[in-house]
PDB file of C-alpha atoms in Angstrom:
ATOM      1  CA  UNK A   1     -74.224  35.487  -1.216  1.00  0.00           C
ATOM      2  CA  UNK A   2     -71.297  34.548  -3.522  1.00  0.00           C
ATOM      3  CA  UNK A   3     -71.761  35.195  -7.240  1.00  0.00           C
ATOM      4  CA  UNK A   4     -70.294  32.507  -9.468  1.00  0.00           C
ATOM      5  CA  UNK A   5     -68.449  33.995 -12.462  1.00  0.00           C
ATOM      6  CA  UNK A   6     -67.343  31.763 -15.339  1.00  0.00           C
ATOM      7  CA  UNK A   7     -64.923  34.181 -17.001  1.00  0.00           C
ATOM      8  CA  UNK A   8     -62.025  33.796 -14.546  1.00  0.00           C
ATOM      9  CA  UNK A   9     -62.403  37.255 -13.005  1.00  0.00           C
ATOM     10  CA  UNK A  10     -59.571  36.842 -10.526  1.00  0.00           C
ATOM     11  CA  UNK A  11     -57.071  36.242 -13.310  1.00  0.00           C
ATOM     12  CA  UNK A  12     -58.472  39.291 -15.066  1.00  0.00           C
ATOM     13  CA  UNK A  13     -58.000  41.371 -11.955  1.00  0.00           C
ATOM     14  CA  UNK A  14     -54.445  40.105 -11.691  1.00  0.00           C
ATOM     15  CA  UNK A  15     -53.861  41.132 -15.309  1.00  0.00           C
ATOM     16  CA  UNK A  16     -55.192  44.588 -14.533  1.00  0.00           C
ATOM     17  CA  UNK A  17     -52.647  44.874 -11.745  1.00  0.00           C
ATOM     18  CA  UNK A  18     -49.853  43.818 -14.082  1.00  0.00           C
ATOM     19  CA  UNK A  19     -50.909  46.418 -16.677  1.00  0.00           C
ATOM     20  CA  UNK A  20     -50.936  48.972 -13.928  1.00  0.00           C
ATOM     21  CA  UNK A  21     -47.380  48.204 -12.854  1.00  0.00           C
ATOM     22  CA  UNK A  22     -46.206  48.582 -16.457  1.00  0.00           C
ATOM     23  CA  UNK A  23     -48.040  51.896 -16.761  1.00  0.00           C
ATOM     24  CA  UNK A  24     -46.373  53.251 -13.630  1.00  0.00           C
ATOM     25  CA  UNK A  25     -42.936  52.487 -15.074  1.00  0.00           C
ATOM     26  CA  UNK A  26     -43.768  54.298 -18.313  1.00  0.00           C
ATOM     27  CA  UNK A  27     -45.561  57.379 -16.925  1.00  0.00           C
ATOM     28  CA  UNK A  28     -43.342  60.260 -15.676  1.00  0.00           C
ATOM     29  CA  UNK A  29     -44.017  61.966 -12.345  1.00  0.00           C
ATOM     30  CA  UNK A  30     -46.141  65.094 -12.404  1.00  0.00           C
ATOM     31  CA  UNK A  31     -47.869  67.451 -10.053  1.00  0.00           C
ATOM     32  CA  UNK A  32     -51.422  66.288  -9.409  1.00  0.00           C
ATOM     33  CA  UNK A  33     -54.391  68.352  -8.311  1.00  0.00           C
ATOM     34  CA  UNK A  34     -56.853  66.096  -6.567  1.00  0.00           C
ATOM     35  CA  UNK A  35     -60.482  66.266  -5.599  1.00  0.00           C
ATOM     36  CA  UNK A  36     -63.544  68.406  -5.935  1.00  0.00           C
ATOM     37  CA  UNK A  37     -64.088  72.029  -6.791  1.00  0.00           C
ATOM     38  CA  UNK A  38     -66.578  74.418  -5.231  1.00  0.00           C
ATOM     39  CA  UNK A  39     -69.625  75.115  -7.358  1.00  0.00           C
ATOM     40  CA  UNK A  40     -73.133  76.465  -7.372  1.00  0.00           C
ATOM     41  CA  UNK A  41     -74.920  73.109  -7.247  1.00  0.00           C
ATOM     42  CA  UNK A  42     -76.526  71.987  -4.015  1.00  0.00           C
ATOM     43  CA  UNK A  43     -76.664  68.801  -1.965  1.00  0.00           C
ATOM     44  CA  UNK A  44     -79.530  66.596  -0.932  1.00  0.00           C
ATOM     45  CA  UNK A  45     -81.097  66.470   2.527  1.00  0.00           C
ATOM     46  CA  UNK A  46     -78.786  64.552   4.874  1.00  0.00           C
ATOM     47  CA  UNK A  47     -81.671  62.745   6.535  1.00  0.00           C
ATOM     48  CA  UNK A  48     -82.670  61.040   3.265  1.00  0.00           C
ATOM     49  CA  UNK A  49     -79.125  59.834   2.647  1.00  0.00           C
ATOM     50  CA  UNK A  50     -78.927  58.325   6.138  1.00  0.00           C
ATOM     51  CA  UNK A  51     -81.438  55.656   5.105  1.00  0.00           C
ATOM     52  CA  UNK A  52     -78.967  54.017   2.725  1.00  0.00           C
ATOM     53  CA  UNK A  53     -76.591  53.207   5.593  1.00  0.00           C
ATOM     54  CA  UNK A  54     -78.877  50.334   6.526  1.00  0.00           C
ATOM     55  CA  UNK A  55     -78.843  48.437   3.203  1.00  0.00           C
ATOM     56  CA  UNK A  56     -76.265  50.158   1.042  1.00  0.00           C
ATOM     57  CA  UNK A  57     -78.878  51.336  -1.469  1.00  0.00           C
ATOM     58  CA  UNK A  58     -80.905  54.455  -2.164  1.00  0.00           C
ATOM     59  CA  UNK A  59     -83.241  55.476  -4.959  1.00  0.00           C
ATOM     60  CA  UNK A  60     -81.617  58.285  -6.910  1.00  0.00           C
ATOM     61  CA  UNK A  61     -84.702  58.694  -9.100  1.00  0.00           C
ATOM     62  CA  UNK A  62     -86.669  60.025  -6.124  1.00  0.00           C
ATOM     63  CA  UNK A  63     -84.086  62.411  -4.692  1.00  0.00           C
ATOM     64  CA  UNK A  64     -81.892  63.625  -7.543  1.00  0.00           C
ATOM     65  CA  UNK A  65     -83.673  66.974  -7.784  1.00  0.00           C
ATOM     66  CA  UNK A  66     -84.037  67.693  -4.056  1.00  0.00           C
ATOM     67  CA  UNK A  67     -82.793  71.127  -3.036  1.00  0.00           C
ATOM     68  CA  UNK A  68     -81.245  71.248   0.453  1.00  0.00           C
ATOM     69  CA  UNK A  69     -80.891  74.364   2.503  1.00  0.00           C
ATOM     70  CA  UNK A  70     -77.729  76.420   2.185  1.00  0.00           C
ATOM     71  CA  UNK A  71     -76.824  75.591   5.781  1.00  0.00           C
ATOM     72  CA  UNK A  72     -76.681  71.871   4.937  1.00  0.00           C
ATOM     73  CA  UNK A  73     -74.316  72.540   2.051  1.00  0.00           C
ATOM     74  CA  UNK A  74     -72.186  74.696   4.317  1.00  0.00           C
ATOM     75  CA  UNK A  75     -71.657  71.810   6.760  1.00  0.00           C
ATOM     76  CA  UNK A  76     -69.745  69.745   4.214  1.00  0.00           C
ATOM     77  CA  UNK A  77     -67.711  72.685   2.990  1.00  0.00           C
ATOM     78  CA  UNK A  78     -66.831  73.723   6.534  1.00  0.00           C
ATOM     79  CA  UNK A  79     -65.671  70.208   7.364  1.00  0.00           C
ATOM     80  CA  UNK A  80     -63.399  70.178   4.327  1.00  0.00           C
ATOM     81  CA  UNK A  81     -61.868  73.569   5.078  1.00  0.00           C
ATOM     82  CA  UNK A  82     -60.964  72.394   8.604  1.00  0.00           C
ATOM     83  CA  UNK A  83     -59.109  69.321   7.359  1.00  0.00           C
ATOM     84  CA  UNK A  84     -55.359  69.338   6.881  1.00  0.00           C
ATOM     85  CA  UNK A  85     -54.967  70.047   3.124  1.00  0.00           C
ATOM     86  CA  UNK A  86     -52.229  67.475   2.658  1.00  0.00           C
ATOM     87  CA  UNK A  87     -54.170  64.726   4.425  1.00  0.00           C
ATOM     88  CA  UNK A  88     -57.283  65.643   2.453  1.00  0.00           C
ATOM     89  CA  UNK A  89     -55.341  65.416  -0.802  1.00  0.00           C
ATOM     90  CA  UNK A  90     -54.039  61.953   0.058  1.00  0.00           C
ATOM     91  CA  UNK A  91     -57.502  60.780   1.132  1.00  0.00           C
ATOM     92  CA  UNK A  92     -59.013  62.132  -2.079  1.00  0.00           C
ATOM     93  CA  UNK A  93     -56.404  60.255  -4.105  1.00  0.00           C
ATOM     94  CA  UNK A  94     -57.023  57.023  -2.207  1.00  0.00           C
ATOM     95  CA  UNK A  95     -60.794  57.400  -2.588  1.00  0.00           C
ATOM     96  CA  UNK A  96     -60.458  58.002  -6.312  1.00  0.00           C
ATOM     97  CA  UNK A  97     -58.200  54.997  -6.786  1.00  0.00           C
ATOM     98  CA  UNK A  98     -60.583  52.790  -4.786  1.00  0.00           C
ATOM     99  CA  UNK A  99     -63.607  53.932  -6.805  1.00  0.00           C
ATOM    100  CA  UNK A 100     -61.870  53.363 -10.133  1.00  0.00           C
ATOM    101  CA  UNK A 101     -60.443  49.991  -9.093  1.00  0.00           C
ATOM    102  CA  UNK A 102     -63.860  48.807  -7.906  1.00  0.00           C
ATOM    103  CA  UNK A 103     -65.609  49.946 -11.089  1.00  0.00           C
ATOM    104  CA  UNK A 104     -62.860  48.499 -13.303  1.00  0.00           C
ATOM    105  CA  UNK A 105     -62.869  45.175 -11.479  1.00  0.00           C
ATOM    106  CA  UNK A 106     -66.631  44.808 -11.865  1.00  0.00           C
ATOM    107  CA  UNK A 107     -66.448  45.767 -15.539  1.00  0.00           C
ATOM    108  CA  UNK A 108     -63.701  43.187 -16.105  1.00  0.00           C
ATOM    109  CA  UNK A 109     -66.150  40.428 -15.172  1.00  0.00           C
ATOM    110  CA  UNK A 110     -67.928  40.964 -18.532  1.00  0.00           C
ATOM    111  CA  UNK A 111     -71.364  40.560 -17.012  1.00  0.00           C
ATOM    112  CA  UNK A 112     -74.671  41.142 -18.753  1.00  0.00           C
ATOM    113  CA  UNK A 113     -75.981  44.424 -17.242  1.00  0.00           C
ATOM    114  CA  UNK A 114     -79.561  43.212 -17.696  1.00  0.00           C
ATOM    115  CA  UNK A 115     -78.862  40.633 -14.967  1.00  0.00           C
ATOM    116  CA  UNK A 116     -77.444  43.122 -12.439  1.00  0.00           C
ATOM    117  CA  UNK A 117     -80.262  43.957 -10.095  1.00  0.00           C
ATOM    118  CA  UNK A 118     -79.415  45.871  -6.928  1.00  0.00           C
ATOM    119  CA  UNK A 119     -78.990  42.793  -4.728  1.00  0.00           C
ATOM    120  CA  UNK A 120     -76.682  41.109  -7.240  1.00  0.00           C
ATOM    121  CA  UNK A 121     -74.576  44.231  -7.671  1.00  0.00           C
ATOM    122  CA  UNK A 122     -74.215  44.637  -3.917  1.00  0.00           C
ATOM    123  CA  UNK A 123     -73.127  41.011  -3.593  1.00  0.00           C
ATOM    124  CA  UNK A 124     -70.544  41.521  -6.322  1.00  0.00           C
ATOM    125  CA  UNK A 125     -69.148  44.575  -4.549  1.00  0.00           C
ATOM    126  CA  UNK A 126     -68.897  42.601  -1.314  1.00  0.00           C
ATOM    127  CA  UNK A 127     -67.241  39.679  -3.101  1.00  0.00           C
ATOM    128  CA  UNK A 128     -64.772  41.538  -5.315  1.00  0.00           C
ATOM    129  CA  UNK A 129     -64.332  44.710  -3.281  1.00  0.00           C
ATOM    130  CA  UNK A 130     -61.353  43.351  -1.287  1.00  0.00           C
ATOM    131  CA  UNK A 131     -59.484  42.457  -4.503  1.00  0.00           C
ATOM    132  CA  UNK A 132     -60.246  45.912  -5.881  1.00  0.00           C
ATOM    133  CA  UNK A 133     -58.995  47.470  -2.639  1.00  0.00           C
ATOM    134  CA  UNK A 134     -55.652  45.641  -3.001  1.00  0.00           C
ATOM    135  CA  UNK A 135     -55.421  46.865  -6.581  1.00  0.00           C
ATOM    136  CA  UNK A 136     -56.157  50.429  -5.464  1.00  0.00           C
ATOM    137  CA  UNK A 137     -53.436  50.213  -2.806  1.00  0.00           C
ATOM    138  CA  UNK A 138     -50.946  49.113  -5.472  1.00  0.00           C
ATOM    139  CA  UNK A 139     -51.905  51.992  -7.760  1.00  0.00           C
ATOM    140  CA  UNK A 140     -51.743  54.421  -4.873  1.00  0.00           C
ATOM    141  CA  UNK A 141     -48.328  53.312  -3.649  1.00  0.00           C
ATOM    142  CA  UNK A 142     -46.829  53.236  -7.147  1.00  0.00           C
ATOM    143  CA  UNK A 143     -48.485  56.305  -8.671  1.00  0.00           C
ATOM    144  CA  UNK A 144     -48.829  58.921  -5.923  1.00  0.00           C
ATOM    145  CA  UNK A 145     -45.945  61.100  -4.778  1.00  0.00           C
ATOM    146  CA  UNK A 146     -47.196  62.395  -1.437  1.00  0.00           C
ATOM    147  CA  UNK A 147     -45.041  65.509  -1.744  1.00  0.00           C
ATOM    148  CA  UNK A 148     -46.680  66.543  -5.006  1.00  0.00           C
ATOM    149  CA  UNK A 149     -50.399  66.240  -4.300  1.00  0.00           C
ATOM    150  CA  UNK A 150     -52.712  69.145  -3.589  1.00  0.00           C
ATOM    151  CA  UNK A 151     -56.372  69.296  -2.654  1.00  0.00           C
ATOM    152  CA  UNK A 152     -59.180  71.582  -3.746  1.00  0.00           C
ATOM    153  CA  UNK A 153     -61.416  72.082  -0.726  1.00  0.00           C
ATOM    154  CA  UNK A 154     -65.115  71.417  -0.951  1.00  0.00           C
ATOM    155  CA  UNK A 155     -67.216  68.304  -1.583  1.00  0.00           C
ATOM    156  CA  UNK A 156     -68.336  67.843  -5.184  1.00  0.00           C
ATOM    157  CA  UNK A 157     -72.040  68.248  -4.610  1.00  0.00           C
ATOM    158  CA  UNK A 158     -72.880  68.409  -8.324  1.00  0.00           C
ATOM    159  CA  UNK A 159     -72.284  64.632  -8.439  1.00  0.00           C
ATOM    160  CA  UNK A 160     -75.828  64.299  -7.095  1.00  0.00           C
ATOM    161  CA  UNK A 161     -77.237  66.149 -10.076  1.00  0.00           C
ATOM    162  CA  UNK A 162     -74.949  64.853 -12.813  1.00  0.00           C
ATOM    163  CA  UNK A 163     -74.596  61.184 -11.860  1.00  0.00           C
ATOM    164  CA  UNK A 164     -77.002  60.383  -9.019  1.00  0.00           C
ATOM    165  CA  UNK A 165     -74.393  59.930  -6.275  1.00  0.00           C
ATOM    166  CA  UNK A 166     -75.472  60.542  -2.698  1.00  0.00           C
ATOM    167  CA  UNK A 167     -73.967  63.800  -1.495  1.00  0.00           C
ATOM    168  CA  UNK A 168     -73.792  62.418   2.058  1.00  0.00           C
ATOM    169  CA  UNK A 169     -73.718  58.814   3.234  1.00  0.00           C
ATOM    170  CA  UNK A 170     -72.117  56.384   5.693  1.00  0.00           C
ATOM    171  CA  UNK A 171     -69.943  53.297   5.314  1.00  0.00           C
ATOM    172  CA  UNK A 172     -72.140  50.207   4.971  1.00  0.00           C
ATOM    173  CA  UNK A 173     -69.939  47.664   3.156  1.00  0.00           C
ATOM    174  CA  UNK A 174     -66.566  46.249   4.228  1.00  0.00           C
ATOM    175  CA  UNK A 175     -64.930  48.600   6.775  1.00  0.00           C
ATOM    176  CA  UNK A 176     -67.249  50.406   9.201  1.00  0.00           C
ATOM    177  CA  UNK A 177     -65.562  53.048  11.395  1.00  0.00           C
ATOM    178  CA  UNK A 178     -66.191  52.534  15.109  1.00  0.00           C
ATOM    179  CA  UNK A 179     -67.119  56.199  15.517  1.00  0.00           C
ATOM    180  CA  UNK A 180     -69.995  58.326  14.275  1.00  0.00           C
ATOM    181  CA  UNK A 181     -68.997  59.504  10.815  1.00  0.00           C
ATOM    182  CA  UNK A 182     -70.141  61.244   7.657  1.00  0.00           C
ATOM    183  CA  UNK A 183     -68.946  60.536   4.118  1.00  0.00           C
ATOM    184  CA  UNK A 184     -69.085  63.459   1.692  1.00  0.00           C
ATOM    185  CA  UNK A 185     -69.061  62.922  -2.064  1.00  0.00           C
ATOM    186  CA  UNK A 186     -65.650  63.897  -3.352  1.00  0.00           C
ATOM    187  CA  UNK A 187     -65.689  62.942  -7.036  1.00  0.00           C
ATOM    188  CA  UNK A 188     -67.708  61.026  -9.614  1.00  0.00           C
ATOM    189  CA  UNK A 189     -67.658  60.020 -13.241  1.00  0.00           C
ATOM    190  CA  UNK A 190     -68.219  57.477 -15.979  1.00  0.00           C
ATOM    191  CA  UNK A 191     -64.548  57.171 -16.933  1.00  0.00           C
ATOM    192  CA  UNK A 192     -61.301  57.174 -14.971  1.00  0.00           C
ATOM    193  CA  UNK A 193     -60.749  59.411 -11.974  1.00  0.00           C
ATOM    194  CA  UNK A 194     -58.393  62.364 -12.383  1.00  0.00           C
ATOM    195  CA  UNK A 195     -55.661  60.705 -10.295  1.00  0.00           C
ATOM    196  CA  UNK A 196     -55.910  57.144 -11.629  1.00  0.00           C
ATOM    197  CA  UNK A 197     -53.453  55.642 -14.137  1.00  0.00           C
ATOM    198  CA  UNK A 198     -54.280  56.486 -17.753  1.00  0.00           C
ATOM    199  CA  UNK A 199     -54.720  52.864 -18.781  1.00  0.00           C
ATOM    200  CA  UNK A 200     -57.718  52.554 -16.437  1.00  0.00           C
ATOM    201  CA  UNK A 201     -59.772  54.573 -18.898  1.00  0.00           C
ATOM    202  CA  UNK A 202     -59.885  51.577 -21.243  1.00  0.00           C
ATOM    203  CA  UNK A 203     -61.118  49.284 -18.465  1.00  0.00           C
ATOM    204  CA  UNK A 204     -64.183  51.307 -17.496  1.00  0.00           C
ATOM    205  CA  UNK A 205     -66.958  50.392 -19.875  1.00  0.00           C
ATOM    206  CA  UNK A 206     -69.840  51.432 -17.602  1.00  0.00           C
ATOM    207  CA  UNK A 207     -71.367  47.971 -17.794  1.00  0.00           C
ATOM    208  CA  UNK A 208     -71.584  46.869 -14.184  1.00  0.00           C
ATOM    209  CA  UNK A 209     -72.322  50.381 -12.919  1.00  0.00           C
ATOM    210  CA  UNK A 210     -73.543  53.487 -14.716  1.00  0.00           C
ATOM    211  CA  UNK A 211     -71.253  55.837 -12.770  1.00  0.00           C
ATOM    212  CA  UNK A 212     -68.794  55.694  -9.868  1.00  0.00           C
ATOM    213  CA  UNK A 213     -68.844  57.890  -6.772  1.00  0.00           C
ATOM    214  CA  UNK A 214     -65.967  58.440  -4.323  1.00  0.00           C
ATOM    215  CA  UNK A 215     -66.185  59.668  -0.727  1.00  0.00           C
ATOM    216  CA  UNK A 216     -64.047  61.085   2.058  1.00  0.00           C
ATOM    217  CA  UNK A 217     -65.386  60.144   5.504  1.00  0.00           C
ATOM    218  CA  UNK A 218     -64.771  62.201   8.661  1.00  0.00           C
ATOM    219  CA  UNK A 219     -65.533  61.655  12.323  1.00  0.00           C
ATOM    220  CA  UNK A 220     -68.582  63.529  13.620  1.00  0.00           C
ATOM    221  CA  UNK A 221     -68.678  65.704  16.747  1.00  0.00           C
ATOM    222  CA  UNK A 222     -64.988  66.525  17.062  1.00  0.00           C
ATOM    223  CA  UNK A 223     -63.602  70.025  17.530  1.00  0.00           C
ATOM    224  CA  UNK A 224     -61.229  69.448  14.623  1.00  0.00           C
ATOM    225  CA  UNK A 225     -62.520  66.955  12.018  1.00  0.00           C
ATOM    226  CA  UNK A 226     -60.303  64.016  11.170  1.00  0.00           C
ATOM    227  CA  UNK A 227     -60.498  61.581   8.276  1.00  0.00           C
ATOM    228  CA  UNK A 228     -61.431  58.034   9.313  1.00  0.00           C
ATOM    229  CA  UNK A 229     -62.191  56.318   5.978  1.00  0.00           C
ATOM    230  CA  UNK A 230     -62.520  56.645   2.232  1.00  0.00           C
ATOM    231  CA  UNK A 231     -65.377  55.134   0.290  1.00  0.00           C
ATOM    232  CA  UNK A 232     -66.645  54.098  -3.116  1.00  0.00           C
ATOM    233  CA  UNK A 233     -70.082  53.510  -4.540  1.00  0.00           C
ATOM    234  CA  UNK A 234     -71.866  53.311  -7.862  1.00  0.00           C
ATOM    235  CA  UNK A 235     -75.148  53.719  -9.698  1.00  0.00           C
ATOM    236  CA  UNK A 236     -76.885  50.464 -10.608  1.00  0.00           C
ATOM    237  CA  UNK A 237     -77.632  49.825 -14.309  1.00  0.00           C
ATOM    238  CA  UNK A 238     -81.164  48.520 -13.780  1.00  0.00           C
ATOM    239  CA  UNK A 239     -82.716  50.429 -10.897  1.00  0.00           C
ATOM    240  CA  UNK A 240     -80.596  53.568 -11.245  1.00  0.00           C
ATOM    241  CA  UNK A 241     -79.974  53.343  -7.499  1.00  0.00           C
ATOM    242  CA  UNK A 242     -76.920  54.358  -5.532  1.00  0.00           C
ATOM    243  CA  UNK A 243     -75.151  51.227  -4.199  1.00  0.00           C
ATOM    244  CA  UNK A 244     -72.609  51.677  -1.428  1.00  0.00           C
ATOM    245  CA  UNK A 245     -70.711  52.679   0.409  1.00  0.00           C
ATOM    246  CA  UNK A 246     -67.725  50.294   0.282  1.00  0.00           C
ATOM    247  CA  UNK A 247     -65.111  51.755   2.639  1.00  0.00           C
ATOM    248  CA  UNK A 248     -61.452  51.404   3.567  1.00  0.00           C
ATOM    249  CA  UNK A 249     -59.837  52.797   6.692  1.00  0.00           C
ATOM    250  CA  UNK A 250     -57.746  55.941   6.444  1.00  0.00           C
ATOM    251  CA  UNK A 251     -54.838  56.304   6.784  1.00  0.00           C
TER     252      UNK A 251
END
């Protein structure tokens, strides 16, 4: 379903890209630490998250307080520690840029949040996700010095508790890897991601979504895990559901 928007969203998105290019010229290079930190919070049962791969939605009200076993939490952390740190850092940066671009693009539409039920929000992500992905690629190519990024190993499982993100999911919107895969929550927030341009902070008004969630997706069943995609999702303003996951291939 295509959602008709009367506020010229595509021109707005183009303006966002132009602001971004100006910001990149003005902001000096710096060393960036990307991604999640290890913590004492725990993740939700993987089997419950698997259900959202069918329709891109899950009810965070029902599962936000679930307490998984320690072994389930260990799986995600072990996967991260086996990934090449440099590749993980780049994937984390790309996932963060995608999540922020998607949230900012939806916010730029100036929609009434009382009209954004889950089905409408999912349609908007499908419709405007590709434009947001192009914007994220521009930010990434202009803002990230691949020689200066570093990763902090470990999925950010507290995003389940603090914002309602799924700790584990699969790609269900846009790009779907042709292999069995798992996407682990890498970051979340209600403002800009730590690696996004500073000007993005003014674009995120938390209107279209209550919070954004970013993911790094790895292939299942391999001796050495490899990254196959990055993903973005969000929490709906009406149902408080997780909507996602919109994915891009990696690299």
